[in-house]
PDB file of C-alpha atoms in Angstrom:
ATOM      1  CA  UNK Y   7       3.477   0.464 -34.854  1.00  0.00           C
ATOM      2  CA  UNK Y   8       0.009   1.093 -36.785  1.00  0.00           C
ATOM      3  CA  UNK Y   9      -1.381  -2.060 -34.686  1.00  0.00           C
ATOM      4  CA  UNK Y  10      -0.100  -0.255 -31.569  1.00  0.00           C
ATOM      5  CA  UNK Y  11      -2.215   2.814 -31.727  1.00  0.00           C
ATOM      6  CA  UNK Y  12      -5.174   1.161 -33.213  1.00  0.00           C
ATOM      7  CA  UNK Y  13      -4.922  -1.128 -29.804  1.00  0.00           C
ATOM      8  CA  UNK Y  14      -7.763  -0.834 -27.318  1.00  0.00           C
ATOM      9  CA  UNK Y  15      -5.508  -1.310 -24.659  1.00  0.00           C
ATOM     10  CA  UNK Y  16      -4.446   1.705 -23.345  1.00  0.00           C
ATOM     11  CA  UNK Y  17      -0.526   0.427 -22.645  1.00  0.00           C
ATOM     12  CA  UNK Y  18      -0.118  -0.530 -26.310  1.00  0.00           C
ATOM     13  CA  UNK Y  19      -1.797   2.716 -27.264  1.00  0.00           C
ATOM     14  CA  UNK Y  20       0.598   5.057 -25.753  1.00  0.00           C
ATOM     15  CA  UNK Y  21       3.597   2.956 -26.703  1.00  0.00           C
ATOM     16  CA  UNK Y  22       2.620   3.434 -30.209  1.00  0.00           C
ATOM     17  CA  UNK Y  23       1.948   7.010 -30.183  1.00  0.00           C
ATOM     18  CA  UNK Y  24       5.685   7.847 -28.272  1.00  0.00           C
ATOM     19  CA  UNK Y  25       7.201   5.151 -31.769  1.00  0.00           C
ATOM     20  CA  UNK Y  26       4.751   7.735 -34.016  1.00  0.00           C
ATOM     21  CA  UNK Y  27       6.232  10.906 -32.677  1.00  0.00           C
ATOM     22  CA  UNK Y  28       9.789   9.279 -32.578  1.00  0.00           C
ATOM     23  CA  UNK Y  29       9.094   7.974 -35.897  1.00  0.00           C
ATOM     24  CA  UNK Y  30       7.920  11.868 -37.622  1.00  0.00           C
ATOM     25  CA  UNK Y  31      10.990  13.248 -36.039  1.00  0.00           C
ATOM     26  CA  UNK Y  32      13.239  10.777 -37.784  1.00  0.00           C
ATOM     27  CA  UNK Y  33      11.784  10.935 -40.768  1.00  0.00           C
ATOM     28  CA  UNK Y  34      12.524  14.997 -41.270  1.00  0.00           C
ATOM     29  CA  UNK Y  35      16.076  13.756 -40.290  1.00  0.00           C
ATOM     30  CA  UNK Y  36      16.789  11.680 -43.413  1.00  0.00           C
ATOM     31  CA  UNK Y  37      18.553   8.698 -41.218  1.00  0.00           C
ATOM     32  CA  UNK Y  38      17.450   5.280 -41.348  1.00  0.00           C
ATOM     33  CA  UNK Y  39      15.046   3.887 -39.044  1.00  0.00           C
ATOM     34  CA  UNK Y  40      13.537   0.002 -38.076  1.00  0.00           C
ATOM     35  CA  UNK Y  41      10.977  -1.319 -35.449  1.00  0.00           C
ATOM     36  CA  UNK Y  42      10.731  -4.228 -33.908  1.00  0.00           C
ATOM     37  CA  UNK Y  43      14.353  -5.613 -34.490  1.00  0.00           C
ATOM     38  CA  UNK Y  44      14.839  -8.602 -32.814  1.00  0.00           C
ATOM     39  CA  UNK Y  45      18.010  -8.700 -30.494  1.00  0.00           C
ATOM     40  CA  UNK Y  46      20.849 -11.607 -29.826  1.00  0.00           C
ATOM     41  CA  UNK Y  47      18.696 -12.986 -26.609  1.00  0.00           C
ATOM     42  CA  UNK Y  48      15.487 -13.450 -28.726  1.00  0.00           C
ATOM     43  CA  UNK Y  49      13.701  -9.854 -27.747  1.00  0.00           C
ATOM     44  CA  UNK Y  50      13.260  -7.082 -29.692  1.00  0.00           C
ATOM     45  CA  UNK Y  51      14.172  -3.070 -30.114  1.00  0.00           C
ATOM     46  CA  UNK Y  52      11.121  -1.124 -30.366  1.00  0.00           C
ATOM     47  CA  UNK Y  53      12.648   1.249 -32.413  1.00  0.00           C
ATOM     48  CA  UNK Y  54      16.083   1.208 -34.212  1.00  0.00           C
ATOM     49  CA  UNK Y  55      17.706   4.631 -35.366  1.00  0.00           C
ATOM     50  CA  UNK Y  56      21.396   4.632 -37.097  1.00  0.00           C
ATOM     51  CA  UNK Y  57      23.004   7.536 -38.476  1.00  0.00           C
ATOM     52  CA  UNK Y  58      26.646   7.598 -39.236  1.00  0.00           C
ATOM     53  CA  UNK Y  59      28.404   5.201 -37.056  1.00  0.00           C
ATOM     54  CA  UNK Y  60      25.863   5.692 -34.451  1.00  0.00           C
ATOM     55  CA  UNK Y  61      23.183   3.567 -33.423  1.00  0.00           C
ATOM     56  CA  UNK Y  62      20.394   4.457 -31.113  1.00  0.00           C
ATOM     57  CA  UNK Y  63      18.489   1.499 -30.017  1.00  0.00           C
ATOM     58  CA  UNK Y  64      15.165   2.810 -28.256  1.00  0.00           C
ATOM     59  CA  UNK Y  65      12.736   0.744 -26.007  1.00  0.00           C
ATOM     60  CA  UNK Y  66       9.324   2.328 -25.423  1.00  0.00           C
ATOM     61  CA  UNK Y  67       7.334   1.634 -22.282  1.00  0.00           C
ATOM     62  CA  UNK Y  68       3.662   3.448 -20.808  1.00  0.00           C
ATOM     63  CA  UNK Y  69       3.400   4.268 -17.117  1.00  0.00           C
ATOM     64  CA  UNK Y  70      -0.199   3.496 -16.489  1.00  0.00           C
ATOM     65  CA  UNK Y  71      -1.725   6.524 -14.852  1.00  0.00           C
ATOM     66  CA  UNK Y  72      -1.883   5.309 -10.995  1.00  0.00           C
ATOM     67  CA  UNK Y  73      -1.702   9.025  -9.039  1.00  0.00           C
ATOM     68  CA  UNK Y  74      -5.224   9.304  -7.171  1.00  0.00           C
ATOM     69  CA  UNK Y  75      -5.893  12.697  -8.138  1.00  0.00           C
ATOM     70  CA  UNK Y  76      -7.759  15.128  -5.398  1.00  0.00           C
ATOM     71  CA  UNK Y  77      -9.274  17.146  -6.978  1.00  0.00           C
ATOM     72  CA  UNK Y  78      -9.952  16.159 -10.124  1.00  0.00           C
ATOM     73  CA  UNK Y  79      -7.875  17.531 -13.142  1.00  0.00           C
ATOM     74  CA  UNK Y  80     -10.023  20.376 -14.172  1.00  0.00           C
ATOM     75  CA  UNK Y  81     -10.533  21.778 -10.255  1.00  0.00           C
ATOM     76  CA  UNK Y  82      -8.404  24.915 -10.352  1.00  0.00           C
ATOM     77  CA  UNK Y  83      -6.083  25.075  -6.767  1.00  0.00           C
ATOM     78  CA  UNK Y  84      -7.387  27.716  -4.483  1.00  0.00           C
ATOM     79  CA  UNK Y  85      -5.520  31.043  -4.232  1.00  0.00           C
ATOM     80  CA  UNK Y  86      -4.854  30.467  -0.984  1.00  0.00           C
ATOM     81  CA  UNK Y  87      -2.951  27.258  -1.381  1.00  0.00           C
ATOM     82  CA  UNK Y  88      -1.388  28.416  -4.775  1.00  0.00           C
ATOM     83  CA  UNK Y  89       0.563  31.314  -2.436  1.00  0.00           C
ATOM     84  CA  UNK Y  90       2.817  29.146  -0.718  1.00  0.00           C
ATOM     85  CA  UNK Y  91       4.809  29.518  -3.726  1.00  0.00           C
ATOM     86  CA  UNK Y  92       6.048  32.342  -2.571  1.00  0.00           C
ATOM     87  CA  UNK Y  93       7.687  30.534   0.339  1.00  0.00           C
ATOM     88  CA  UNK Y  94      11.367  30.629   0.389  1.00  0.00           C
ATOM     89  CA  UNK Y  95      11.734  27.308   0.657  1.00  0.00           C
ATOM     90  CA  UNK Y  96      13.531  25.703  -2.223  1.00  0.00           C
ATOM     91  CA  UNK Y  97      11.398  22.674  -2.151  1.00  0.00           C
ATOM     92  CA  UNK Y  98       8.638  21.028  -4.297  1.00  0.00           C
ATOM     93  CA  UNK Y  99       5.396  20.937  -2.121  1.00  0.00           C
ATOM     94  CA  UNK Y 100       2.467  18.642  -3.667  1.00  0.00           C
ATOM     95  CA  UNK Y 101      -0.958  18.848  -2.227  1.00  0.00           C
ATOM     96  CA  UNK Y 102      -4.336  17.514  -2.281  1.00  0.00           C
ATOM     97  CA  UNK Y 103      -7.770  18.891  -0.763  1.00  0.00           C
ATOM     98  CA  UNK Y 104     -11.029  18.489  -0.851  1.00  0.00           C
ATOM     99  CA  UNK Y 105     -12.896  20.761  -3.188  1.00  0.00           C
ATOM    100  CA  UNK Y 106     -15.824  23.343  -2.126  1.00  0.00           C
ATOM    101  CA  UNK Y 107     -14.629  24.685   1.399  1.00  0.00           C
ATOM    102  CA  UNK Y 108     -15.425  28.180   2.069  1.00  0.00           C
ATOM    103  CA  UNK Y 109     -12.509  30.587   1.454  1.00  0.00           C
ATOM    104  CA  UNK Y 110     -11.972  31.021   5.044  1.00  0.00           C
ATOM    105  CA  UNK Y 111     -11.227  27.011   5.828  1.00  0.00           C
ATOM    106  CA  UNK Y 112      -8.791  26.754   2.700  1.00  0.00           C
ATOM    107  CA  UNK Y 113      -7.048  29.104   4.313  1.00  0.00           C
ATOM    108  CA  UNK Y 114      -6.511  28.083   7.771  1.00  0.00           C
ATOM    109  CA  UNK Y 115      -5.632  24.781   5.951  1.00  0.00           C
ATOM    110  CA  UNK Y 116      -2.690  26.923   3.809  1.00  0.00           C
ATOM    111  CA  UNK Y 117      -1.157  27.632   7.297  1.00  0.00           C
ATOM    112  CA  UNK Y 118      -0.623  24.203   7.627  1.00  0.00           C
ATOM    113  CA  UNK Y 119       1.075  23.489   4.825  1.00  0.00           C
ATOM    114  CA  UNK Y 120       3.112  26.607   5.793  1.00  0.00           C
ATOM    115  CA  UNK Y 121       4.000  24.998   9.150  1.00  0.00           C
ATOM    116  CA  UNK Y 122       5.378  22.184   6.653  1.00  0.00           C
ATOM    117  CA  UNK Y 123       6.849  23.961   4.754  1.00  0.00           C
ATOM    118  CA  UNK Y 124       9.121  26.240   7.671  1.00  0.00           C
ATOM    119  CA  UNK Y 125       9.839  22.511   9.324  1.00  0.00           C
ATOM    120  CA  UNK Y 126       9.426  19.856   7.613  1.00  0.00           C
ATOM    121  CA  UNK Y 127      12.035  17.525   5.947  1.00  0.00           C
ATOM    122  CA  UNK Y 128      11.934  16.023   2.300  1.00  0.00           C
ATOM    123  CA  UNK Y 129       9.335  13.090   2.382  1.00  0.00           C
ATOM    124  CA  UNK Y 130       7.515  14.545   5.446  1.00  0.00           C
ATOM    125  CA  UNK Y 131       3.740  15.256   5.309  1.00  0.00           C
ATOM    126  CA  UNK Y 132       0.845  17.117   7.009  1.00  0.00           C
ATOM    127  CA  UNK Y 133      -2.834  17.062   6.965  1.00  0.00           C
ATOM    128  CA  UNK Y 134      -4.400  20.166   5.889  1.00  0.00           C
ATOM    129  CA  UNK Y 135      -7.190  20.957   8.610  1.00  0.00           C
ATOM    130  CA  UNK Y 136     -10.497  23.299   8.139  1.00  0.00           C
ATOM    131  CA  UNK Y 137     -11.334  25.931  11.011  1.00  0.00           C
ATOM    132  CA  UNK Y 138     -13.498  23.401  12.848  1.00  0.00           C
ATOM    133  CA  UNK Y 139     -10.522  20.606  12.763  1.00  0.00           C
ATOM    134  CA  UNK Y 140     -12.055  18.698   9.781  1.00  0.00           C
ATOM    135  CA  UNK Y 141      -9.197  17.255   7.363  1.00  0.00           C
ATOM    136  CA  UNK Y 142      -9.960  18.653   4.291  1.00  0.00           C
ATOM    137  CA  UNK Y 143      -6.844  17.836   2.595  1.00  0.00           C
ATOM    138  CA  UNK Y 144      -2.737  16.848   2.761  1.00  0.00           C
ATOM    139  CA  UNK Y 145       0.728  17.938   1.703  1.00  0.00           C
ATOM    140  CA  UNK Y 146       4.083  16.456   1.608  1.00  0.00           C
ATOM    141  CA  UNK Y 147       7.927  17.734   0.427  1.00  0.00           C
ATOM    142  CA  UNK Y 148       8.574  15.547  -2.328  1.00  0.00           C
ATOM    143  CA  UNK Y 149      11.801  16.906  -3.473  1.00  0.00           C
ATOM    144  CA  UNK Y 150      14.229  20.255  -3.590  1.00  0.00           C
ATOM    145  CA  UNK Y 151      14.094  22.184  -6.374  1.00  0.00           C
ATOM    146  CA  UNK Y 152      16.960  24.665  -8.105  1.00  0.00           C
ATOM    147  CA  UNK Y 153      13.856  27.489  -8.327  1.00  0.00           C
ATOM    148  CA  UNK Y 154      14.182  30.216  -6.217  1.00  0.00           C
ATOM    149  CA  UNK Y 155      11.637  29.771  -4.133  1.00  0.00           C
ATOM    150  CA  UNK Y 156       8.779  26.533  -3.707  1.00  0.00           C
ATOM    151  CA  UNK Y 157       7.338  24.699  -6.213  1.00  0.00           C
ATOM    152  CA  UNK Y 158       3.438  24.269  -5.401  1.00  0.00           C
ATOM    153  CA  UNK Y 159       1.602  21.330  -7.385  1.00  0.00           C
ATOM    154  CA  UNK Y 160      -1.556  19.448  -7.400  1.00  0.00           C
ATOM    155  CA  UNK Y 161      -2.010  16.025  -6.421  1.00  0.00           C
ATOM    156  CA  UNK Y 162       0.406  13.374  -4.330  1.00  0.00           C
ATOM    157  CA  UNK Y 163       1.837  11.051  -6.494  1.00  0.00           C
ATOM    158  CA  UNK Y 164       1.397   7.481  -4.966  1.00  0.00           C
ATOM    159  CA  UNK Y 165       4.204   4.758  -4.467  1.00  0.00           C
ATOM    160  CA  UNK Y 166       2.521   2.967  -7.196  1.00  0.00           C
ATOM    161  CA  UNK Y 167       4.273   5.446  -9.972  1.00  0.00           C
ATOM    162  CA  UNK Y 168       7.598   4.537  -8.460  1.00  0.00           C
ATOM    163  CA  UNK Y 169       6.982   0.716  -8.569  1.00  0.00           C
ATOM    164  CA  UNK Y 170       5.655   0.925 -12.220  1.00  0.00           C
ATOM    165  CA  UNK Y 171       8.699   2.851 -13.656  1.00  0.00           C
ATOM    166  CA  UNK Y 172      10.821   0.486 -11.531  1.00  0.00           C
ATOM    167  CA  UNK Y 173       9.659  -2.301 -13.045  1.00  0.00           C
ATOM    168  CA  UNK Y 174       9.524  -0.506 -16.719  1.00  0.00           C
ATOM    169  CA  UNK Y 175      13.348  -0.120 -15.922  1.00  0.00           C
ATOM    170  CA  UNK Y 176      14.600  -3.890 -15.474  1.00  0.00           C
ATOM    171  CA  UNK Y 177      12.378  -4.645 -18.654  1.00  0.00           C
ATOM    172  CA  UNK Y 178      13.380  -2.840 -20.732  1.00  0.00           C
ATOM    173  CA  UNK Y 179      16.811  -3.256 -19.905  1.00  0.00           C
ATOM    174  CA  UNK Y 180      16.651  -6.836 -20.872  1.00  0.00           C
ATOM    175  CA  UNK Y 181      15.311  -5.670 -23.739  1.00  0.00           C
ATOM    176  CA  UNK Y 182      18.854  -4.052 -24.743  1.00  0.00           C
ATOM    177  CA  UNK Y 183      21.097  -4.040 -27.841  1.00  0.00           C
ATOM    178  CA  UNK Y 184      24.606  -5.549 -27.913  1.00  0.00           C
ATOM    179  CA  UNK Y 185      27.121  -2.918 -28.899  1.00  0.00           C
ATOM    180  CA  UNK Y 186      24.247  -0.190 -29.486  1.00  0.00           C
ATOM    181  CA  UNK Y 187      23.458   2.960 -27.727  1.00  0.00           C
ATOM    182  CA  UNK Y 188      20.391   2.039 -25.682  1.00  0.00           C
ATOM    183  CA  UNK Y 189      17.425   4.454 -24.648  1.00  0.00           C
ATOM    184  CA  UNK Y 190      14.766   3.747 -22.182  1.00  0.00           C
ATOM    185  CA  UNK Y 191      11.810   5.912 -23.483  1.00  0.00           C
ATOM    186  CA  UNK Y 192       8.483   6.005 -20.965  1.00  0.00           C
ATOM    187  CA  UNK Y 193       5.857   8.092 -21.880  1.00  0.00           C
ATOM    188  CA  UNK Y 194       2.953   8.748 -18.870  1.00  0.00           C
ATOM    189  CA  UNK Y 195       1.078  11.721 -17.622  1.00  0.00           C
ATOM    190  CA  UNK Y 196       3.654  14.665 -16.629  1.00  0.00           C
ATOM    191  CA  UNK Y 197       2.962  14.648 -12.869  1.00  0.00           C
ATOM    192  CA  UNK Y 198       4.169  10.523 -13.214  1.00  0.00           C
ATOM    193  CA  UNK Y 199       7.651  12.411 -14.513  1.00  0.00           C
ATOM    194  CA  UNK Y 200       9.234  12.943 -11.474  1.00  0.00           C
ATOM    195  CA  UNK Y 201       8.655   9.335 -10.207  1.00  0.00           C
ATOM    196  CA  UNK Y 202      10.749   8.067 -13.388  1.00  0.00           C
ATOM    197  CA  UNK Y 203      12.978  10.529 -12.050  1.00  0.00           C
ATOM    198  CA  UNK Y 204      13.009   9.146  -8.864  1.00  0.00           C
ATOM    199  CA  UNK Y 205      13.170   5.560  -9.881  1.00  0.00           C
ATOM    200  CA  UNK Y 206      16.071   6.296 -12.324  1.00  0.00           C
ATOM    201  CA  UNK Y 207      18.564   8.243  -9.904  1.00  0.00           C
ATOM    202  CA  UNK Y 208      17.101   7.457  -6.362  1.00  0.00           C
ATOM    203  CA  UNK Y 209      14.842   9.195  -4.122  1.00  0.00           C
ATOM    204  CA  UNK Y 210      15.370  12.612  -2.772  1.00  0.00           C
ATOM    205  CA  UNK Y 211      17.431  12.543   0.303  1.00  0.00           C
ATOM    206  CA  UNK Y 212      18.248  15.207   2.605  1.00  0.00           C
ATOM    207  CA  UNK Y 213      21.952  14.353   3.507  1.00  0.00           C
ATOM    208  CA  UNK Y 214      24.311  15.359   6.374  1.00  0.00           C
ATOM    209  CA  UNK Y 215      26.876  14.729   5.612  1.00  0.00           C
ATOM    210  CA  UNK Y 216      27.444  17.721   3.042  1.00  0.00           C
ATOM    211  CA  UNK Y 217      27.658  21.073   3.493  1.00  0.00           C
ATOM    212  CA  UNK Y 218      25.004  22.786   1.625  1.00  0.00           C
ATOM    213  CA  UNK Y 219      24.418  25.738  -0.874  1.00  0.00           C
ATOM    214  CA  UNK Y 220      24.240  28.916   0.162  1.00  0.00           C
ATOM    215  CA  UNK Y 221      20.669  30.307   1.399  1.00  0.00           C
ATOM    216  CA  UNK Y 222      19.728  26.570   1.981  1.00  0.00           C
ATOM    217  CA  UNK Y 223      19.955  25.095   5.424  1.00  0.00           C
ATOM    218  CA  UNK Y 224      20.005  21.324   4.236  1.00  0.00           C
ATOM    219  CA  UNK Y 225      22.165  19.740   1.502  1.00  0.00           C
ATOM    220  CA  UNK Y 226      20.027  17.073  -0.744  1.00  0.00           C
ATOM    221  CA  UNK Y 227      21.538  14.189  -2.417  1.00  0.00           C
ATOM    222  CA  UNK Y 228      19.688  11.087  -3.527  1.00  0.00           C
ATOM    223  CA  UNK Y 229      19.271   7.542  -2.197  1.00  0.00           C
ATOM    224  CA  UNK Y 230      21.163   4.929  -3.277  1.00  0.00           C
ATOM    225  CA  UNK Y 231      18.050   2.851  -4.700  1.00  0.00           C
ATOM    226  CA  UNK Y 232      18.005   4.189  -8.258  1.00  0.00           C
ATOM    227  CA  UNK Y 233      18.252   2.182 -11.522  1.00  0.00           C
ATOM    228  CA  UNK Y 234      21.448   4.197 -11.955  1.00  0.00           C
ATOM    229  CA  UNK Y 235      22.898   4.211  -9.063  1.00  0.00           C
ATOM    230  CA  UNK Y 236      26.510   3.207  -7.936  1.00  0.00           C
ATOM    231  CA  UNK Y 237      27.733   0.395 -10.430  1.00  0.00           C
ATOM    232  CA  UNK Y 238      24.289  -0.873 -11.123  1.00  0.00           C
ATOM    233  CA  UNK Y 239      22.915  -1.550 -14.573  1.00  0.00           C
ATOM    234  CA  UNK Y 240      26.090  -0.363 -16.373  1.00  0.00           C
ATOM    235  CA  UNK Y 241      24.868  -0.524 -19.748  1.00  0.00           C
ATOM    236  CA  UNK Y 242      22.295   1.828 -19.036  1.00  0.00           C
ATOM    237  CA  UNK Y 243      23.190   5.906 -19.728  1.00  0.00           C
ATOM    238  CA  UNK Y 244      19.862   7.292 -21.472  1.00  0.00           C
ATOM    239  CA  UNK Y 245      16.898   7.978 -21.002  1.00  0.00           C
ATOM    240  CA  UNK Y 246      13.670   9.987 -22.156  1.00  0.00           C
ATOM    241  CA  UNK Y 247      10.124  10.511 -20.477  1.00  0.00           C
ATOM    242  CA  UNK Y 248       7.227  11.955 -23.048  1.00  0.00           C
ATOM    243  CA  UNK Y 249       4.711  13.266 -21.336  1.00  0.00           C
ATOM    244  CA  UNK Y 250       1.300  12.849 -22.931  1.00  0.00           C
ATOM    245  CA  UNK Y 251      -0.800  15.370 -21.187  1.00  0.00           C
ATOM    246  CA  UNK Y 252      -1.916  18.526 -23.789  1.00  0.00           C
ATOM    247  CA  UNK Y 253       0.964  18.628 -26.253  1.00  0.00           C
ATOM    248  CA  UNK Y 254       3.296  15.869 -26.294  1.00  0.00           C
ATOM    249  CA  UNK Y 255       6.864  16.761 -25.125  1.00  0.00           C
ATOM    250  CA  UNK Y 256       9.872  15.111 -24.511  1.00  0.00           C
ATOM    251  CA  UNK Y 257      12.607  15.339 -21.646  1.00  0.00           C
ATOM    252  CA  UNK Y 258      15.943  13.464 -22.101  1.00  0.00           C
ATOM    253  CA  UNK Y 259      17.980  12.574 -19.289  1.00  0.00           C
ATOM    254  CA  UNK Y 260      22.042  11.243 -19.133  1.00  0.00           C
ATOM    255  CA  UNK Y 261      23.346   9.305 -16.186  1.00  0.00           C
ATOM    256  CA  UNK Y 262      25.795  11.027 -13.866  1.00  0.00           C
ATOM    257  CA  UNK Y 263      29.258  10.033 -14.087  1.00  0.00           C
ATOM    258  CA  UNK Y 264      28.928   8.837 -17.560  1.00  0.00           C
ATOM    259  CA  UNK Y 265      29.443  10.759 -20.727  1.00  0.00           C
ATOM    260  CA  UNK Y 266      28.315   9.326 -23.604  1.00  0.00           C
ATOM    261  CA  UNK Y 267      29.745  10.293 -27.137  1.00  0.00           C
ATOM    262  CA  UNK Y 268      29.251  13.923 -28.281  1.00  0.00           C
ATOM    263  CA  UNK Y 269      27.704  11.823 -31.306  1.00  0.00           C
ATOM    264  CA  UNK Y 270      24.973   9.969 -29.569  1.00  0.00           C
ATOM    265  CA  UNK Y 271      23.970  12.885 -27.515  1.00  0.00           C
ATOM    266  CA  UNK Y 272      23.918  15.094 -30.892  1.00  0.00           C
ATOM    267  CA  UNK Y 273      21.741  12.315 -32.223  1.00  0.00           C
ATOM    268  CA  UNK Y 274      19.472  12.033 -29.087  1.00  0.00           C
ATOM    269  CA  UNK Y 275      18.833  16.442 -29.788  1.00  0.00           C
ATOM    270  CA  UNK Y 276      17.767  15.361 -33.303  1.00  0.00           C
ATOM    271  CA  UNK Y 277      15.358  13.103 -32.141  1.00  0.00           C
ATOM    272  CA  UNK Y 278      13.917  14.029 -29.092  1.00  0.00           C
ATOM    273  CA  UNK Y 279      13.821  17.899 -30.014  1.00  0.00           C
ATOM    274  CA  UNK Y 280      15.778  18.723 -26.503  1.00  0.00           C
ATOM    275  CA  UNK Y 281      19.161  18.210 -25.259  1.00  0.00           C
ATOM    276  CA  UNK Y 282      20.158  15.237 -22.547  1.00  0.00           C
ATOM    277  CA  UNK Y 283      20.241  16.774 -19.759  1.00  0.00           C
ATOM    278  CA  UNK Y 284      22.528  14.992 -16.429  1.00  0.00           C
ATOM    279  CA  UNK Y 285      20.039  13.736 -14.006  1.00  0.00           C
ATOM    280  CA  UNK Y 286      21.555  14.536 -10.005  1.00  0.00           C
TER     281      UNK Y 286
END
């Protein structure tokens, strides 16, 4: 683990800082705790936990940074765009622009993500013009949201998140214990979260075939493209993203339609400082 985050290479290096928080959290938990255990198919468990009769097998991956960020990270979003969180609509809106327009232009480009956001569907997008027709940015519905009212953020993740977690997913699942409790555990950059997300229970859909919740006038579902979805991977009900932006935080997720032990989920708490929570 030492080598890990003494590696140059910034995959290793983030693997071994998510086994060093996992590792300080055990620790104040008095339970026993290995790395690198090899498995029965000659790989190994990043990190092996037991306490009781449980035993949490946890397999660390990095999601290399891929989102091509516009603006840059320390570019504050314009008041202007910022409002449309007032909108209604319960949907997550991501946008990008183009930094030093005059007040007026950001504006007139905020009424086109408004016209998105009044018609658009989940995975729809819109160029965000200035007064003289100029695009000076974009937006797109990624996903509903259970807030209120939208969810405005900053920057478009690309598909390249989703095919990294993806492919995170089938290693690490190769990766897993015989008769253990196994954890996929990414850590990335927190706007990358929702792409694990994603890649875990399948894209946002908007469906018509249900009816949906009152004050909404579509029901959402997901696509049936997820690691977890239907029958597929069946070994596979846990998983945890640490995001690695400011301070370091966990968020656990269990698979629908599977309940895992009141045990291992107790356990996961301990360790991960948050309850799993069922991913829909």
């Amino acid at each position: 683990m030492r080598m890990a985050i003494e590696s140059p290479d910034p995959k290793r290096h983030a693997s071994g800082v998510a086994e060093a928080l996992i590792a300080r959290r055990v620790a104040r938990l008095g339970v026993p705790i290995a790395f690198e255990v090899p498995t029965p198919s000659g790989r190994t468990c990043d990190v092996d936990i037991r306490s009781g009769d449980v035993r949490l097998c946890l397999h660390v991956k990095h999601l290399a940074a891929v989102v091509a960020r516009t603006p840059r990270r320390h570019t504050r979003m314009p008041g202007a765009l910022m409002s449309l969180a007032r909108h209604s609509r319960r949907v997550v809106l991501a946008i990008e622009w183009e930094p030093g327009h005059s007040p007026a232009d950001v504006r007139h480009a905020a009424t086109d993500a408004e016209r998105l956001l009044d018609r658009g569907s989940v995975g729809d997008e819109a160029r965000l013009h200035a007064r003289d027709g100029s695009v000076i940015g974009r937006a797109r519905i990624i996903a509903p949201t259970d807030s209120r009212q939208a969810v405005v953020i900053a920057g478009i993740p690309d598909r390249g998140a989703l095919d990294g977690a993806e492919r995170l997913l089938r290693k690490a699942y190769v990766q897993f214990m015989p008769k253990a409790h196994n954890v996929i555990v990414v850590a990335g950059i927190a706007s990358d979260s929702g792409a694990f997300a994603d890649a875990l229970a399948g894209a946002p859909i908007e469906r018509w075939d249900r009816f949906p919740h009152r004050g909404e006038r579509m029901a959402h579902g997901r696509a049936p493209d997820g690691f977890w979805s239907g029958h597929a991977h069946p070994g596979s009900a846990l998983a945890a993203w640490l995001s690695l932006d400011e301070t370091p935080r966990f968020t656990c997720w269990m698979r629908d339609g599977m309940e895992p032990p009141a045990a291992v989920l107790r356990l996961c708490q301990r360790v991960f400082g948050t309850a799993p929570e069922r991913l829909r």
